[in-house]
């Protein structure tokens, strides 16, 4: 997938061993995809922080990983579970996806429940790890940054902090 060399790529049957995986889950009637990096020192009994990284409009998880300037490497080195979810709304460029953040979008009432999707990923991770519920972070770029704002508003009781890079409320 072009990930930085932060650990070994793993097959689905090795889940949840330290390494990187492509995962899917059902949410709101849709099959949703995300990439996840379990840190090299992964211990399912040790409270582990989670760091979500949301790609920009027209992006993909793989593209964000290539452009993230070492954030995924830093997260893995610090012992975080790094999660790269994929938006579901096809971007007008037809080359990637965008998020249902509710801003700059005429069809807000048709937005997918992307905050719920991230919550469902947390639930799935909670089945294989002792998630440190005080250290769940969301960072997003552009459209992903707008989505990070929405996640902060809708999941403020679960998320410790958000970072929005290159995102504004104006379009």
XYZ file of N, CA and C in Angstrom:
513
model
N 0.816 -1.200 0.000
C 0.000 0.000 0.000
C 0.858 1.261 0.000
N 2.154 1.176 0.010
C 2.981 2.357 0.030
C 3.117 3.001 1.394
N 2.906 2.271 2.451
C 3.023 2.814 3.804
C 4.491 2.984 4.153
N 4.780 3.918 5.049
C 6.151 3.990 5.568
C 6.503 2.681 6.271
N 7.761 2.385 6.349
C 8.203 1.129 6.975
C 8.108 1.238 8.489
N 6.901 1.161 9.014
C 6.722 1.270 10.455
C 6.435 -0.067 11.105
N 6.063 -1.027 10.326
C 5.902 -2.379 10.839
C 5.556 -3.305 9.682
N 5.325 -4.522 10.010
C 5.072 -5.551 9.023
C 3.625 -5.526 8.540
N 3.408 -5.588 7.215
C 2.033 -5.758 6.751
C 1.528 -7.137 7.169
N 0.285 -7.211 7.569
C -0.271 -8.464 8.070
C -1.478 -8.887 7.266
N -1.714 -10.187 7.250
C -2.919 -10.730 6.652
C -4.046 -10.677 7.684
N -5.271 -10.680 7.198
C -6.435 -10.587 8.077
C -6.448 -11.669 9.154
N -5.940 -12.857 8.824
C -5.978 -13.938 9.818
C -4.964 -13.734 10.953
N -4.088 -12.746 10.838
C -3.129 -12.447 11.906
C -3.657 -11.391 12.881
N -4.802 -10.797 12.579
C -5.430 -9.779 13.426
C -5.654 -10.327 14.812
N -5.295 -9.687 15.870
C -4.714 -8.367 16.035
C -3.245 -8.389 16.477
N -2.365 -8.795 15.653
C -0.930 -8.765 15.923
C -0.392 -7.400 15.505
N 0.639 -6.925 16.191
C 1.246 -5.646 15.807
C 1.534 -5.652 14.312
N 1.175 -4.578 13.632
C 1.386 -4.470 12.198
C 0.309 -3.614 11.572
N 0.246 -3.649 10.269
C -0.723 -2.825 9.543
C -1.709 -3.702 8.786
N -2.942 -3.226 8.746
C -4.044 -4.015 8.198
C -4.987 -3.144 7.393
N -5.677 -3.781 6.461
C -6.841 -3.185 5.825
C -8.049 -3.878 6.426
N -9.004 -3.092 6.923
C -10.186 -3.645 7.586
C -11.449 -3.086 6.939
N -12.530 -3.818 7.051
C -13.837 -3.332 6.606
C -14.853 -3.646 7.693
N -15.913 -2.862 7.700
C -17.027 -3.132 8.599
C -18.297 -2.594 7.970
N -19.428 -3.097 8.439
C -20.733 -2.635 7.977
C -21.164 -1.487 8.874
N -21.605 -0.401 8.230
C -22.154 0.714 9.001
C -23.239 1.401 8.175
N -24.396 1.549 8.767
C -25.536 2.229 8.140
C -25.834 1.662 6.751
N -25.721 0.345 6.634
C -26.045 -0.320 5.381
C -24.956 -0.267 4.323
N -23.783 0.231 4.687
C -22.671 0.332 3.734
C -21.455 -0.424 4.250
N -20.740 -1.018 3.317
C -19.455 -1.621 3.655
C -18.434 -0.488 3.675
N -17.788 -0.273 4.814
C -16.840 0.829 4.980
C -15.442 0.276 5.210
N -14.442 1.010 4.725
C -13.053 0.558 4.766
C -12.203 1.495 5.603
N -11.217 0.913 6.285
C -10.214 1.713 6.973
C -8.911 0.934 7.044
N -7.826 1.676 7.163
C -6.515 1.082 7.380
C -6.159 1.327 8.832
N -5.459 0.382 9.433
C -5.100 0.529 10.845
C -3.687 0.018 11.057
N -2.970 0.731 11.894
C -1.605 0.370 12.277
C -1.609 0.073 13.777
N -1.404 -1.190 14.135
C -1.231 -1.532 15.541
C 0.259 -1.378 15.840
N 0.607 -0.642 16.901
C 2.016 -0.323 17.142
C 2.871 -1.562 17.386
N 4.157 -1.412 17.144
C 5.074 -2.544 17.287
C 5.101 -3.079 18.713
N 4.804 -2.238 19.701
C 4.779 -2.692 21.094
C 3.351 -3.019 21.548
N 2.481 -3.373 20.602
C 1.073 -3.602 20.906
C 0.886 -4.686 21.956
N 0.129 -4.346 22.968
C -0.229 -5.267 24.047
C -1.707 -5.028 24.323
N -2.538 -5.999 23.974
C -3.987 -5.819 24.087
C -4.473 -5.544 25.498
N -3.644 -5.808 26.511
C -4.049 -5.567 27.893
C -3.644 -4.181 28.396
N -2.766 -3.505 27.663
C -2.278 -2.185 28.070
C -3.137 -1.094 27.440
N -3.645 -0.130 28.239
C -4.433 0.960 27.651
C -3.647 1.654 26.538
N -4.238 1.690 25.348
C -3.561 2.197 24.161
C -4.340 3.373 23.576
N -3.672 4.495 23.318
C -4.354 5.629 22.686
C -4.627 5.351 21.208
N -5.605 6.064 20.672
C -6.007 5.914 19.271
C -5.908 7.270 18.585
N -5.347 7.260 17.385
C -5.175 8.481 16.607
C -5.780 8.268 15.224
N -6.917 8.945 14.957
C -7.567 8.894 13.654
C -6.972 9.962 12.755
N -6.731 9.624 11.498
C -6.249 10.592 10.514
C -7.175 10.540 9.309
N -7.853 11.662 9.035
C -8.883 11.727 8.010
C -8.365 12.434 6.760
N -8.397 11.748 5.627
C -7.909 12.301 4.362
C -8.755 13.486 3.916
N -8.224 14.265 3.001
C -8.947 15.394 2.430
C -9.883 14.955 1.323
N -10.670 15.906 0.815
C -11.591 15.640 -0.279
C -10.841 15.167 -1.512
N -11.326 14.109 -2.121
C -10.651 13.521 -3.272
C -9.525 12.596 -2.872
N -9.380 12.366 -1.576
C -8.282 11.542 -1.080
C -8.685 10.127 -0.750
N -7.682 9.398 -0.316
C -7.848 8.021 0.135
C -6.966 7.830 1.362
N -7.195 6.804 2.150
C -6.300 6.546 3.274
C -4.845 6.371 2.835
N -4.631 5.645 1.752
C -3.260 5.414 1.276
C -2.587 6.717 0.874
N -3.338 7.588 0.205
C -2.785 8.874 -0.200
C -2.415 9.731 0.995
N -3.248 9.690 2.037
C -2.956 10.473 3.239
C -1.702 9.939 3.921
N -1.572 8.647 3.963
C -0.392 8.051 4.594
C 0.876 8.516 3.883
N 0.822 8.559 2.562
C 2.001 9.005 1.803
C 2.320 10.472 2.041
N 1.299 11.279 2.340
C 1.483 12.723 2.485
C 1.522 13.205 3.937
N 1.435 12.311 4.899
C 1.212 12.752 6.279
C 2.459 13.259 6.995
N 3.566 13.342 6.317
C 4.794 13.915 6.870
C 5.249 13.255 8.162
N 5.072 11.955 8.246
C 5.602 11.216 9.383
C 4.669 11.059 10.567
N 3.427 11.554 10.452
C 2.509 11.429 11.585
C 2.240 9.965 11.904
N 2.055 9.139 10.867
C 1.794 7.717 11.131
C 3.009 7.049 11.764
N 4.195 7.438 11.311
C 5.417 6.881 11.902
C 5.521 7.298 13.364
N 5.255 8.574 13.640
C 5.300 9.063 15.019
C 4.268 8.401 15.910
N 3.060 8.191 15.376
C 2.011 7.534 16.152
C 2.412 6.114 16.506
N 2.970 5.397 15.532
C 3.392 4.013 15.784
C 4.530 3.975 16.797
N 5.480 4.895 16.647
C 6.627 4.924 17.570
C 6.192 5.274 18.987
N 5.143 6.101 19.102
C 4.659 6.504 20.426
C 3.715 5.469 21.037
N 3.426 4.400 20.292
C 2.571 3.345 20.825
C 1.088 3.567 20.614
N 0.704 4.431 19.664
C -0.696 4.694 19.359
C -1.198 3.714 18.304
N -2.481 3.417 18.366
C -3.143 2.757 17.257
C -3.479 3.864 16.275
N -2.942 3.783 15.068
C -3.188 4.789 14.037
C -4.259 4.266 13.091
N -5.307 5.067 12.867
C -6.440 4.650 12.057
C -6.621 5.631 10.900
N -6.738 5.084 9.705
C -6.922 5.871 8.486
C -8.227 5.437 7.832
N -9.368 6.039 8.226
C -10.646 5.648 7.628
C -10.808 6.253 6.235
N -11.748 5.707 5.482
C -12.025 6.206 4.141
C -13.414 6.825 4.098
N -13.503 8.041 3.529
C -14.807 8.643 3.293
C -15.601 7.760 2.347
N -16.898 8.024 2.255
C -17.724 7.164 1.408
C -18.351 7.919 0.244
N -18.392 9.237 0.309
C -19.004 10.011 -0.764
C -17.976 10.183 -1.878
N -18.334 9.765 -3.092
C -17.396 9.898 -4.203
C -17.126 11.375 -4.467
N -15.862 11.724 -4.558
C -15.453 13.099 -4.842
C -15.735 13.408 -6.308
N -16.024 14.674 -6.608
C -16.329 15.039 -7.993
C -15.186 14.717 -8.949
N -13.965 14.595 -8.442
C -12.827 14.243 -9.300
C -12.865 12.782 -9.734
N -13.708 11.987 -9.080
C -13.816 10.541 -9.326
C -12.531 9.793 -8.969
N -11.622 10.465 -8.256
C -10.349 9.831 -7.905
C -10.266 9.470 -6.428
N -11.222 9.842 -5.669
C -11.168 9.561 -4.235
C -12.513 9.863 -3.596
N -12.474 10.127 -2.308
C -13.698 10.277 -1.536
C -13.665 11.542 -0.695
N -14.838 11.919 -0.202
C -14.935 13.030 0.733
C -15.780 12.584 1.917
N -15.835 13.459 2.895
C -16.538 13.152 4.142
C -17.895 13.837 4.184
N -18.809 13.255 4.918
C -20.123 13.850 5.149
C -20.071 14.768 6.350
N -19.313 15.859 6.241
C -19.122 16.761 7.380
C -20.236 17.781 7.525
N -21.077 17.939 6.482
C -22.226 18.831 6.584
C -21.959 20.257 6.154
N -20.719 20.620 5.869
C -20.396 21.966 5.428
C -20.172 21.970 3.921
N -20.574 23.027 3.264
C -20.314 23.204 1.833
C -20.960 22.111 0.989
N -21.959 21.473 1.498
C -22.564 20.361 0.780
C -24.076 20.583 0.722
N -24.654 20.624 -0.462
C -26.086 20.900 -0.572
C -26.974 19.765 -0.060
N -26.450 18.570 0.035
C -27.268 17.411 0.418
C -26.978 16.964 1.847
N -26.951 17.926 2.770
C -26.602 17.632 4.163
C -27.497 16.545 4.752
N -28.777 16.570 4.394
C -29.687 15.568 4.969
C -29.365 14.161 4.492
N -28.568 14.026 3.422
C -28.187 12.713 2.918
C -26.790 12.302 3.378
N -26.187 13.103 4.266
C -24.838 12.788 4.731
C -24.785 11.398 5.339
N -23.749 10.659 5.026
C -23.568 9.386 5.728
C -23.208 9.687 7.179
N -23.440 8.771 8.025
C -23.118 8.959 9.439
C -21.636 8.668 9.652
N -20.768 9.592 9.190
C -19.333 9.360 9.285
C -18.833 9.391 10.722
N -19.413 10.238 11.564
C -19.019 10.228 12.980
C -19.384 8.871 13.597
N -20.544 8.359 13.235
C -20.933 7.033 13.707
C -20.004 5.946 13.208
N -19.517 6.104 11.969
C -18.546 5.164 11.406
C -17.270 5.146 12.252
N -16.769 6.320 12.613
C -15.566 6.372 13.458
C -15.848 5.761 14.827
N -17.045 6.009 15.362
C -17.424 5.391 16.634
C -17.466 3.877 16.538
N -17.932 3.373 15.409
C -17.994 1.922 15.208
C -16.584 1.326 15.106
N -15.656 2.071 14.472
C -14.261 1.617 14.438
C -13.725 1.529 15.860
N -14.006 2.542 16.677
C -13.566 2.509 18.082
C -14.138 1.292 18.796
N -15.411 1.011 18.564
C -16.029 -0.170 19.179
C -15.311 -1.439 18.759
N -14.989 -1.555 17.448
C -14.289 -2.741 16.963
C -12.903 -2.852 17.600
N -12.196 -1.734 17.672
C -10.866 -1.760 18.297
C -10.964 -2.124 19.775
N -12.034 -1.696 20.416
C -12.240 -2.023 21.823
C -12.420 -3.509 22.078
N -12.765 -4.272 21.042
C -12.894 -5.718 21.179
C -11.542 -6.420 21.199
N -10.506 -5.766 20.677
C -9.187 -6.407 20.600
C -8.125 -5.696 21.437
N -8.476 -4.552 22.021
C -7.476 -3.790 22.771
C -8.131 -3.048 23.916
N -7.320 -2.741 24.909
C -7.759 -1.885 26.011
C -7.527 -0.446 25.559
N -8.531 0.162 24.951
C -8.404 1.524 24.430
C -8.302 2.500 25.600
N -7.328 3.403 25.529
C -7.213 4.468 26.532
C -8.249 5.528 26.170
N -9.389 5.478 26.815
C -10.513 6.339 26.467
C -10.254 7.815 26.737
N -9.195 8.143 27.453
C -8.833 9.540 27.695
C -7.912 10.079 26.604
N -7.468 9.194 25.693
C -6.520 9.620 24.665
C -6.960 9.114 23.283
N -8.080 9.653 22.827
C -8.571 9.390 21.484
C -8.516 10.726 20.737
N -7.786 10.738 19.636
C -7.525 11.975 18.897
C -7.966 11.826 17.447
N -8.368 12.952 16.845
C -8.784 12.962 15.447
C -8.093 14.131 14.759
N -7.399 13.825 13.669
C -6.757 14.854 12.861
C -7.247 14.693 11.433
N -7.540 15.815 10.778
C -7.981 15.742 9.403
C -7.431 16.888 8.585
N -7.294 16.625 7.297
C -6.817 17.627 6.352
C -7.965 18.053 5.448
N -8.166 19.363 5.281
C -9.164 19.926 4.382
C -10.547 19.359 4.723
N -11.168 18.618 3.810
C -12.472 18.015 4.090
C -12.400 17.131 5.343
N -11.270 16.444 5.512
C -11.070 15.640 6.719
C -10.993 16.506 7.970
N -10.458 17.718 7.831
C -10.421 18.665 8.946
C -11.817 19.134 9.318
N -12.642 19.367 8.295
C -14.038 19.721 8.572
C -14.736 18.569 9.280
N -14.410 17.340 8.840
C -14.993 16.171 9.502
C -14.497 16.066 10.937
N -13.234 16.417 11.180
C -12.710 16.398 12.553
C -13.514 17.351 13.440
N -13.891 18.518 12.899
C -14.737 19.442 13.658
C -16.073 18.799 13.998
N -16.665 18.123 13.018
C -17.960 17.467 13.264
C -17.813 16.367 14.316
N -16.744 15.596 14.214
C -16.509 14.535 15.203
C -16.371 15.151 16.595
N -15.644 16.258 16.686
C -15.504 16.932 17.981
C -16.846 17.366 18.549
N -17.733 17.843 17.680
C -19.052 18.278 18.126
C -19.944 17.104 18.506
N -19.900 16.033 17.703
C -20.796 14.903 17.934
C -20.251 13.873 18.914
N -18.937 13.812 19.053
C -18.327 12.785 19.912
C -17.421 13.411 20.970
N -17.753 14.633 21.369
C -16.938 15.341 22.341
C -16.745 14.591 23.646
N -17.665 13.685 23.962
C -17.526 12.894 25.187
C -16.520 11.753 25.025
N -16.116 11.452 23.782
C -15.175 10.361 23.542
C -13.809 10.839 23.063
N -13.764 12.000 22.433
C -12.547 12.481 21.796
C -11.839 13.496 22.688
N -10.543 13.279 22.921
C -9.776 14.188 23.772
C -9.412 15.475 23.036
N -9.116 15.374 21.744
C -8.723 16.548 20.968
C -8.886 16.284 19.491
N -9.065 17.391 18.750
C -9.102 17.312 17.299
C -8.060 18.290 16.750
N -7.586 17.995 15.545
C -6.697 18.900 14.820
C -7.250 19.002 13.404
N -7.538 20.215 12.967
C -8.013 20.441 11.612
C -6.938 21.212 10.865
N -6.416 20.624 9.798
C -5.350 21.229 9.006
C -5.937 21.672 7.669
N -5.770 22.938 7.332
C -6.243 23.440 6.059
C -7.742 23.324 5.894
N -8.487 23.485 6.985
C -9.937 23.355 6.941
C -10.561 24.615 7.511
N -11.597 25.085 6.847
C -12.346 26.235 7.361
C -13.817 25.965 7.151
N -14.630 26.806 7.734
C -16.071 26.650 7.582
C -16.538 27.265 6.270
N -15.690 28.050 5.622
C -16.068 28.632 4.336
C -15.651 27.706 3.194
N -16.306 27.844 2.070
C -16.042 26.944 0.938
C -15.466 27.693 -0.240
